[in-house]
Amino acid sequence: MNLRYRDERAMETRGKVRTGLEGPGLTVAQKIWYCVATVGGQYIWARLQSFSAFRRWGDSEQRSFARRAWMLIQRIEGLHKAASFCNLLIFLYTGRYRNLIERALRARLVYGNPNMNRAVSFEYMNRQLVWNEFSEMLLLLLPLLNSSSVRNFLRPFSKDKSSSSADDDTACPICLANPTIPFLALPCQHRYCYYCLRTRCAAVASFRCSRCSEPVTAMQRHSGVSNVIPKKDH
């Protein structure tokens, strides 16, 4: 990106410069403090927040020291967010110091070479845009589809018209296994596993039979006993 950090403390003593891009880079001390603040500081703060939340320092029944520590953490976080917001407004006005760490270390981003041409690969950007749109479309459509609806949609286009044999009728159309506790879907009376049929009826308010697409209104045990279980409404 043709960017580098410049030590603004050294620029204050130089006065006016020719292009505005001159100046030394960061010192070793500035680099160390930048690394400690960006990596170590964020890690320690995240660990402190998770530890205090796990120990429930904010509960009212905690001892006074833990409660005061929790309130102090909340105040520091609020002050940091307010200072970051103020720094953002100043950055939008002056264009210097994107965050509080850069402002505290007086490290400013400048161009490394003023005459460098930035070659932008529009082909790569187009591929990224197409892939992003395609992935968003998949994330939108996939939750609306399930295996039974796809099979019911493709059933009229199937070449094998005799696929509904006796073995297929006895197998559960959801798990494709022989039901150990067979139940019938009413009113179409197709056989299902109890668990498969019960979970589908509980998950989908208007569940349709995977074989005939007829709405399932109740369940009945396939043993000659007329114990009908109505489907619960949500």
PDB file of N, CA and C in Angstrom, residues 136-203:
ATOM      1  N   GLU A 136     -23.509 -15.052  -0.584  1.00  0.00           N
ATOM      2  CA  GLU A 136     -24.665 -14.477   0.091  1.00  0.00           C
ATOM      3  C   GLU A 136     -25.969 -15.083  -0.431  1.00  0.00           C
ATOM      4  N   MET A 137     -26.035 -15.372  -1.738  1.00  0.00           N
ATOM      5  CA  MET A 137     -27.233 -16.003  -2.281  1.00  0.00           C
ATOM      6  C   MET A 137     -27.410 -17.413  -1.721  1.00  0.00           C
ATOM      7  N   LEU A 138     -26.301 -18.167  -1.586  1.00  0.00           N
ATOM      8  CA  LEU A 138     -26.392 -19.505  -1.010  1.00  0.00           C
ATOM      9  C   LEU A 138     -26.829 -19.454   0.450  1.00  0.00           C
ATOM     10  N   LEU A 139     -26.281 -18.507   1.209  1.00  0.00           N
ATOM     11  CA  LEU A 139     -26.687 -18.382   2.609  1.00  0.00           C
ATOM     12  C   LEU A 139     -28.164 -18.024   2.740  1.00  0.00           C
ATOM     13  N   LEU A 140     -28.712 -17.364   1.723  1.00  0.00           N
ATOM     14  CA  LEU A 140     -30.124 -17.013   1.758  1.00  0.00           C
ATOM     15  C   LEU A 140     -31.021 -18.174   1.361  1.00  0.00           C
ATOM     16  N   LEU A 141     -30.573 -18.997   0.385  1.00  0.00           N
ATOM     17  CA  LEU A 141     -31.430 -20.043  -0.158  1.00  0.00           C
ATOM     18  C   LEU A 141     -31.319 -21.360   0.588  1.00  0.00           C
ATOM     19  N   LEU A 142     -30.142 -21.698   1.103  1.00  0.00           N
ATOM     20  CA  LEU A 142     -29.962 -23.009   1.720  1.00  0.00           C
ATOM     21  C   LEU A 142     -30.878 -23.257   2.916  1.00  0.00           C
ATOM     22  N   PRO A 143     -31.107 -22.283   3.803  1.00  0.00           N
ATOM     23  CA  PRO A 143     -32.058 -22.580   4.893  1.00  0.00           C
ATOM     24  C   PRO A 143     -33.477 -22.824   4.438  1.00  0.00           C
ATOM     25  N   LEU A 144     -33.830 -22.385   3.227  1.00  0.00           N
ATOM     26  CA  LEU A 144     -35.189 -22.575   2.737  1.00  0.00           C
ATOM     27  C   LEU A 144     -35.397 -23.937   2.091  1.00  0.00           C
ATOM     28  N   LEU A 145     -34.305 -24.679   1.868  1.00  0.00           N
ATOM     29  CA  LEU A 145     -34.380 -25.970   1.204  1.00  0.00           C
ATOM     30  C   LEU A 145     -34.098 -27.075   2.196  1.00  0.00           C
ATOM     31  N   ASN A 146     -34.704 -28.237   1.966  1.00  0.00           N
ATOM     32  CA  ASN A 146     -34.386 -29.447   2.715  1.00  0.00           C
ATOM     33  C   ASN A 146     -34.451 -30.629   1.774  1.00  0.00           C
ATOM     34  N   SER A 147     -34.011 -31.773   2.235  1.00  0.00           N
ATOM     35  CA  SER A 147     -33.900 -32.937   1.361  1.00  0.00           C
ATOM     36  C   SER A 147     -35.255 -33.412   0.868  1.00  0.00           C
ATOM     37  N   SER A 148     -36.258 -33.368   1.716  1.00  0.00           N
ATOM     38  CA  SER A 148     -37.574 -33.857   1.294  1.00  0.00           C
ATOM     39  C   SER A 148     -38.189 -32.977   0.219  1.00  0.00           C
ATOM     40  N   SER A 149     -38.057 -31.653   0.371  1.00  0.00           N
ATOM     41  CA  SER A 149     -38.618 -30.767  -0.639  1.00  0.00           C
ATOM     42  C   SER A 149     -37.902 -30.906  -1.973  1.00  0.00           C
ATOM     43  N   VAL A 150     -36.577 -31.125  -1.937  1.00  0.00           N
ATOM     44  CA  VAL A 150     -35.841 -31.327  -3.187  1.00  0.00           C
ATOM     45  C   VAL A 150     -36.264 -32.618  -3.856  1.00  0.00           C
ATOM     46  N   ARG A 151     -36.420 -33.696  -3.066  1.00  0.00           N
ATOM     47  CA  ARG A 151     -36.857 -34.961  -3.655  1.00  0.00           C
ATOM     48  C   ARG A 151     -38.258 -34.856  -4.226  1.00  0.00           C
ATOM     49  N   ASN A 152     -39.153 -34.165  -3.532  1.00  0.00           N
ATOM     50  CA  ASN A 152     -40.506 -34.006  -4.052  1.00  0.00           C
ATOM     51  C   ASN A 152     -40.524 -33.170  -5.321  1.00  0.00           C
ATOM     52  N   PHE A 153     -39.617 -32.205  -5.417  1.00  0.00           N
ATOM     53  CA  PHE A 153     -39.563 -31.381  -6.619  1.00  0.00           C
ATOM     54  C   PHE A 153     -39.026 -32.163  -7.811  1.00  0.00           C
ATOM     55  N   LEU A 154     -38.041 -33.045  -7.561  1.00  0.00           N
ATOM     56  CA  LEU A 154     -37.436 -33.817  -8.641  1.00  0.00           C
ATOM     57  C   LEU A 154     -38.166 -35.118  -8.934  1.00  0.00           C
ATOM     58  N   ARG A 155     -39.160 -35.483  -8.120  1.00  0.00           N
ATOM     59  CA  ARG A 155     -39.852 -36.746  -8.341  1.00  0.00           C
ATOM     60  C   ARG A 155     -40.544 -36.835  -9.705  1.00  0.00           C
ATOM     61  N   PRO A 156     -41.249 -35.773 -10.187  1.00  0.00           N
ATOM     62  CA  PRO A 156     -41.886 -35.900 -11.515  1.00  0.00           C
ATOM     63  C   PRO A 156     -40.895 -36.037 -12.653  1.00  0.00           C
ATOM     64  N   PHE A 157     -39.651 -35.609 -12.474  1.00  0.00           N
ATOM     65  CA  PHE A 157     -38.661 -35.695 -13.538  1.00  0.00           C
ATOM     66  C   PHE A 157     -37.835 -36.974 -13.473  1.00  0.00           C
ATOM     67  N   SER A 158     -38.140 -37.837 -12.527  1.00  0.00           N
ATOM     68  CA  SER A 158     -37.377 -39.076 -12.399  1.00  0.00           C
ATOM     69  C   SER A 158     -37.731 -40.029 -13.528  1.00  0.00           C
ATOM     70  N   LYS A 159     -36.729 -40.723 -14.054  1.00  0.00           N
ATOM     71  CA  LYS A 159     -36.937 -41.675 -15.155  1.00  0.00           C
ATOM     72  C   LYS A 159     -37.528 -42.986 -14.652  1.00  0.00           C
ATOM     73  N   ASP A 160     -37.211 -43.372 -13.421  1.00  0.00           N
ATOM     74  CA  ASP A 160     -37.678 -44.639 -12.886  1.00  0.00           C
ATOM     75  C   ASP A 160     -39.024 -44.422 -12.228  1.00  0.00           C
ATOM     76  N   LYS A 161     -40.103 -44.815 -12.930  1.00  0.00           N
ATOM     77  CA  LYS A 161     -41.447 -44.616 -12.413  1.00  0.00           C
ATOM     78  C   LYS A 161     -41.844 -45.695 -11.415  1.00  0.00           C
ATOM     79  N   SER A 162     -41.128 -46.800 -11.378  1.00  0.00           N
ATOM     80  CA  SER A 162     -41.474 -47.913 -10.494  1.00  0.00           C
ATOM     81  C   SER A 162     -40.603 -47.930  -9.254  1.00  0.00           C
ATOM     82  N   SER A 163     -40.148 -46.772  -8.822  1.00  0.00           N
ATOM     83  CA  SER A 163     -39.256 -46.709  -7.671  1.00  0.00           C
ATOM     84  C   SER A 163     -39.982 -46.937  -6.360  1.00  0.00           C
ATOM     85  N   SER A 164     -41.307 -46.755  -6.354  1.00  0.00           N
ATOM     86  CA  SER A 164     -42.078 -46.955  -5.128  1.00  0.00           C
ATOM     87  C   SER A 164     -42.438 -48.418  -4.966  1.00  0.00           C
ATOM     88  N   SER A 165     -41.475 -49.227  -4.709  1.00  0.00           N
ATOM     89  CA  SER A 165     -41.663 -50.657  -4.514  1.00  0.00           C
ATOM     90  C   SER A 165     -42.079 -50.935  -3.084  1.00  0.00           C
ATOM     91  N   ALA A 166     -42.195 -52.220  -2.751  1.00  0.00           N
ATOM     92  CA  ALA A 166     -42.625 -52.591  -1.404  1.00  0.00           C
ATOM     93  C   ALA A 166     -41.561 -52.252  -0.385  1.00  0.00           C
ATOM     94  N   ASP A 167     -40.289 -52.418  -0.771  1.00  0.00           N
ATOM     95  CA  ASP A 167     -39.216 -52.082   0.149  1.00  0.00           C
ATOM     96  C   ASP A 167     -39.170 -50.604   0.448  1.00  0.00           C
ATOM     97  N   ASP A 168     -39.419 -49.768  -0.589  1.00  0.00           N
ATOM     98  CA  ASP A 168     -39.409 -48.335  -0.378  1.00  0.00           C
ATOM     99  C   ASP A 168     -40.579 -47.888   0.484  1.00  0.00           C
ATOM    100  N   ASP A 169     -41.723 -48.589   0.366  1.00  0.00           N
ATOM    101  CA  ASP A 169     -42.880 -48.220   1.161  1.00  0.00           C
ATOM    102  C   ASP A 169     -42.699 -48.551   2.633  1.00  0.00           C
ATOM    103  N   THR A 170     -41.942 -49.609   2.915  1.00  0.00           N
ATOM    104  CA  THR A 170     -41.733 -49.980   4.315  1.00  0.00           C
ATOM    105  C   THR A 170     -40.621 -49.171   4.974  1.00  0.00           C
ATOM    106  N   ALA A 171     -39.719 -48.610   4.186  1.00  0.00           N
ATOM    107  CA  ALA A 171     -38.624 -47.828   4.749  1.00  0.00           C
ATOM    108  C   ALA A 171     -39.093 -46.421   5.088  1.00  0.00           C
ATOM    109  N   CYS A 172     -38.445 -45.844   6.085  1.00  0.00           N
ATOM    110  CA  CYS A 172     -38.757 -44.470   6.463  1.00  0.00           C
ATOM    111  C   CYS A 172     -38.243 -43.528   5.380  1.00  0.00           C
ATOM    112  N   PRO A 173     -39.075 -42.649   4.842  1.00  0.00           N
ATOM    113  CA  PRO A 173     -38.610 -41.765   3.771  1.00  0.00           C
ATOM    114  C   PRO A 173     -37.641 -40.680   4.223  1.00  0.00           C
ATOM    115  N   ILE A 174     -37.447 -40.530   5.534  1.00  0.00           N
ATOM    116  CA  ILE A 174     -36.534 -39.500   6.030  1.00  0.00           C
ATOM    117  C   ILE A 174     -35.139 -40.060   6.234  1.00  0.00           C
ATOM    118  N   CYS A 175     -35.035 -41.170   7.005  1.00  0.00           N
ATOM    119  CA  CYS A 175     -33.722 -41.770   7.259  1.00  0.00           C
ATOM    120  C   CYS A 175     -33.418 -42.943   6.356  1.00  0.00           C
ATOM    121  N   LEU A 176     -34.427 -43.385   5.529  1.00  0.00           N
ATOM    122  CA  LEU A 176     -34.252 -44.480   4.560  1.00  0.00           C
ATOM    123  C   LEU A 176     -33.860 -45.790   5.236  1.00  0.00           C
ATOM    124  N   ALA A 177     -34.281 -45.995   6.474  1.00  0.00           N
ATOM    125  CA  ALA A 177     -34.018 -47.229   7.204  1.00  0.00           C
ATOM    126  C   ALA A 177     -35.344 -47.872   7.596  1.00  0.00           C
ATOM    127  N   ASN A 178     -35.256 -49.149   7.971  1.00  0.00           N
ATOM    128  CA  ASN A 178     -36.462 -49.860   8.390  1.00  0.00           C
ATOM    129  C   ASN A 178     -36.874 -49.372   9.773  1.00  0.00           C
ATOM    130  N   PRO A 179     -38.062 -48.839   9.954  1.00  0.00           N
ATOM    131  CA  PRO A 179     -38.445 -48.259  11.243  1.00  0.00           C
ATOM    132  C   PRO A 179     -38.506 -49.323  12.335  1.00  0.00           C
ATOM    133  N   THR A 180     -37.827 -49.064  13.439  1.00  0.00           N
ATOM    134  CA  THR A 180     -37.913 -49.945  14.606  1.00  0.00           C
ATOM    135  C   THR A 180     -39.191 -49.699  15.389  1.00  0.00           C
ATOM    136  N   ILE A 181     -39.622 -48.443  15.445  1.00  0.00           N
ATOM    137  CA  ILE A 181     -40.914 -48.097  16.053  1.00  0.00           C
ATOM    138  C   ILE A 181     -41.728 -47.403  14.961  1.00  0.00           C
ATOM    139  N   PRO A 182     -42.424 -48.186  14.134  1.00  0.00           N
ATOM    140  CA  PRO A 182     -43.113 -47.572  12.993  1.00  0.00           C
ATOM    141  C   PRO A 182     -44.345 -46.790  13.427  1.00  0.00           C
ATOM    142  N   PHE A 183     -44.487 -45.634  12.819  1.00  0.00           N
ATOM    143  CA  PHE A 183     -45.661 -44.792  13.011  1.00  0.00           C
ATOM    144  C   PHE A 183     -46.197 -44.398  11.655  1.00  0.00           C
ATOM    145  N   LEU A 184     -47.487 -44.151  11.587  1.00  0.00           N
ATOM    146  CA  LEU A 184     -48.141 -43.735  10.358  1.00  0.00           C
ATOM    147  C   LEU A 184     -48.452 -42.255  10.425  1.00  0.00           C
ATOM    148  N   ALA A 185     -48.213 -41.582   9.299  1.00  0.00           N
ATOM    149  CA  ALA A 185     -48.588 -40.179   9.171  1.00  0.00           C
ATOM    150  C   ALA A 185     -50.019 -40.105   8.678  1.00  0.00           C
ATOM    151  N   LEU A 186     -50.846 -39.401   9.406  1.00  0.00           N
ATOM    152  CA  LEU A 186     -52.261 -39.279   9.046  1.00  0.00           C
ATOM    153  C   LEU A 186     -52.514 -37.938   8.366  1.00  0.00           C
ATOM    154  N   PRO A 187     -53.349 -37.945   7.349  1.00  0.00           N
ATOM    155  CA  PRO A 187     -54.240 -39.014   6.898  1.00  0.00           C
ATOM    156  C   PRO A 187     -53.679 -39.900   5.781  1.00  0.00           C
ATOM    157  N   CYS A 188     -52.448 -39.682   5.297  1.00  0.00           N
ATOM    158  CA  CYS A 188     -51.953 -40.440   4.144  1.00  0.00           C
ATOM    159  C   CYS A 188     -51.506 -41.845   4.515  1.00  0.00           C
ATOM    160  N   GLN A 189     -51.203 -42.110   5.814  1.00  0.00           N
ATOM    161  CA  GLN A 189     -50.843 -43.422   6.342  1.00  0.00           C
ATOM    162  C   GLN A 189     -49.559 -43.979   5.735  1.00  0.00           C
ATOM    163  N   HIS A 190     -48.580 -43.132   5.497  1.00  0.00           N
ATOM    164  CA  HIS A 190     -47.252 -43.587   5.104  1.00  0.00           C
ATOM    165  C   HIS A 190     -46.420 -43.836   6.362  1.00  0.00           C
ATOM    166  N   ARG A 191     -45.556 -44.867   6.286  1.00  0.00           N
ATOM    167  CA  ARG A 191     -44.782 -45.296   7.453  1.00  0.00           C
ATOM    168  C   ARG A 191     -43.554 -44.429   7.651  1.00  0.00           C
ATOM    169  N   TYR A 192     -43.278 -44.125   8.929  1.00  0.00           N
ATOM    170  CA  TYR A 192     -42.112 -43.343   9.335  1.00  0.00           C
ATOM    171  C   TYR A 192     -41.542 -43.959  10.616  1.00  0.00           C
ATOM    172  N   CYS A 193     -40.305 -43.588  10.898  1.00  0.00           N
ATOM    173  CA  CYS A 193     -39.775 -43.798  12.237  1.00  0.00           C
ATOM    174  C   CYS A 193     -40.444 -42.791  13.181  1.00  0.00           C
ATOM    175  N   TYR A 194     -40.684 -43.222  14.404  1.00  0.00           N
ATOM    176  CA  TYR A 194     -41.328 -42.314  15.357  1.00  0.00           C
ATOM    177  C   TYR A 194     -40.486 -41.062  15.581  1.00  0.00           C
ATOM    178  N   TYR A 195     -39.173 -41.245  15.757  1.00  0.00           N
ATOM    179  CA  TYR A 195     -38.313 -40.101  16.037  1.00  0.00           C
ATOM    180  C   TYR A 195     -38.266 -39.156  14.836  1.00  0.00           C
ATOM    181  N   CYS A 196     -38.143 -39.722  13.626  1.00  0.00           N
ATOM    182  CA  CYS A 196     -38.068 -38.873  12.427  1.00  0.00           C
ATOM    183  C   CYS A 196     -39.346 -38.073  12.244  1.00  0.00           C
ATOM    184  N   LEU A 197     -40.483 -38.743  12.373  1.00  0.00           N
ATOM    185  CA  LEU A 197     -41.756 -38.060  12.148  1.00  0.00           C
ATOM    186  C   LEU A 197     -42.048 -37.052  13.256  1.00  0.00           C
ATOM    187  N   ARG A 198     -41.721 -37.418  14.478  1.00  0.00           N
ATOM    188  CA  ARG A 198     -42.012 -36.525  15.590  1.00  0.00           C
ATOM    189  C   ARG A 198     -41.161 -35.256  15.527  1.00  0.00           C
ATOM    190  N   THR A 199     -39.877 -35.410  15.209  1.00  0.00           N
ATOM    191  CA  THR A 199     -39.009 -34.234  15.135  1.00  0.00           C
ATOM    192  C   THR A 199     -39.381 -33.334  13.967  1.00  0.00           C
ATOM    193  N   ARG A 200     -39.747 -33.906  12.832  1.00  0.00           N
ATOM    194  CA  ARG A 200     -40.145 -33.067  11.694  1.00  0.00           C
ATOM    195  C   ARG A 200     -41.437 -32.315  11.984  1.00  0.00           C
ATOM    196  N   CYS A 201     -42.398 -32.978  12.629  1.00  0.00           N
ATOM    197  CA  CYS A 201     -43.649 -32.293  12.954  1.00  0.00           C
ATOM    198  C   CYS A 201     -43.438 -31.210  14.001  1.00  0.00           C
ATOM    199  N   ALA A 202     -42.475 -31.428  14.891  1.00  0.00           N
ATOM    200  CA  ALA A 202     -42.202 -30.413  15.904  1.00  0.00           C
ATOM    201  C   ALA A 202     -41.419 -29.240  15.340  1.00  0.00           C
ATOM    202  N   ALA A 203     -40.564 -29.507  14.327  1.00  0.00           N
ATOM    203  CA  ALA A 203     -39.736 -28.446  13.759  1.00  0.00           C
ATOM    204  C   ALA A 203     -40.488 -27.615  12.740  1.00  0.00           C
TER     205      ALA A 203
END
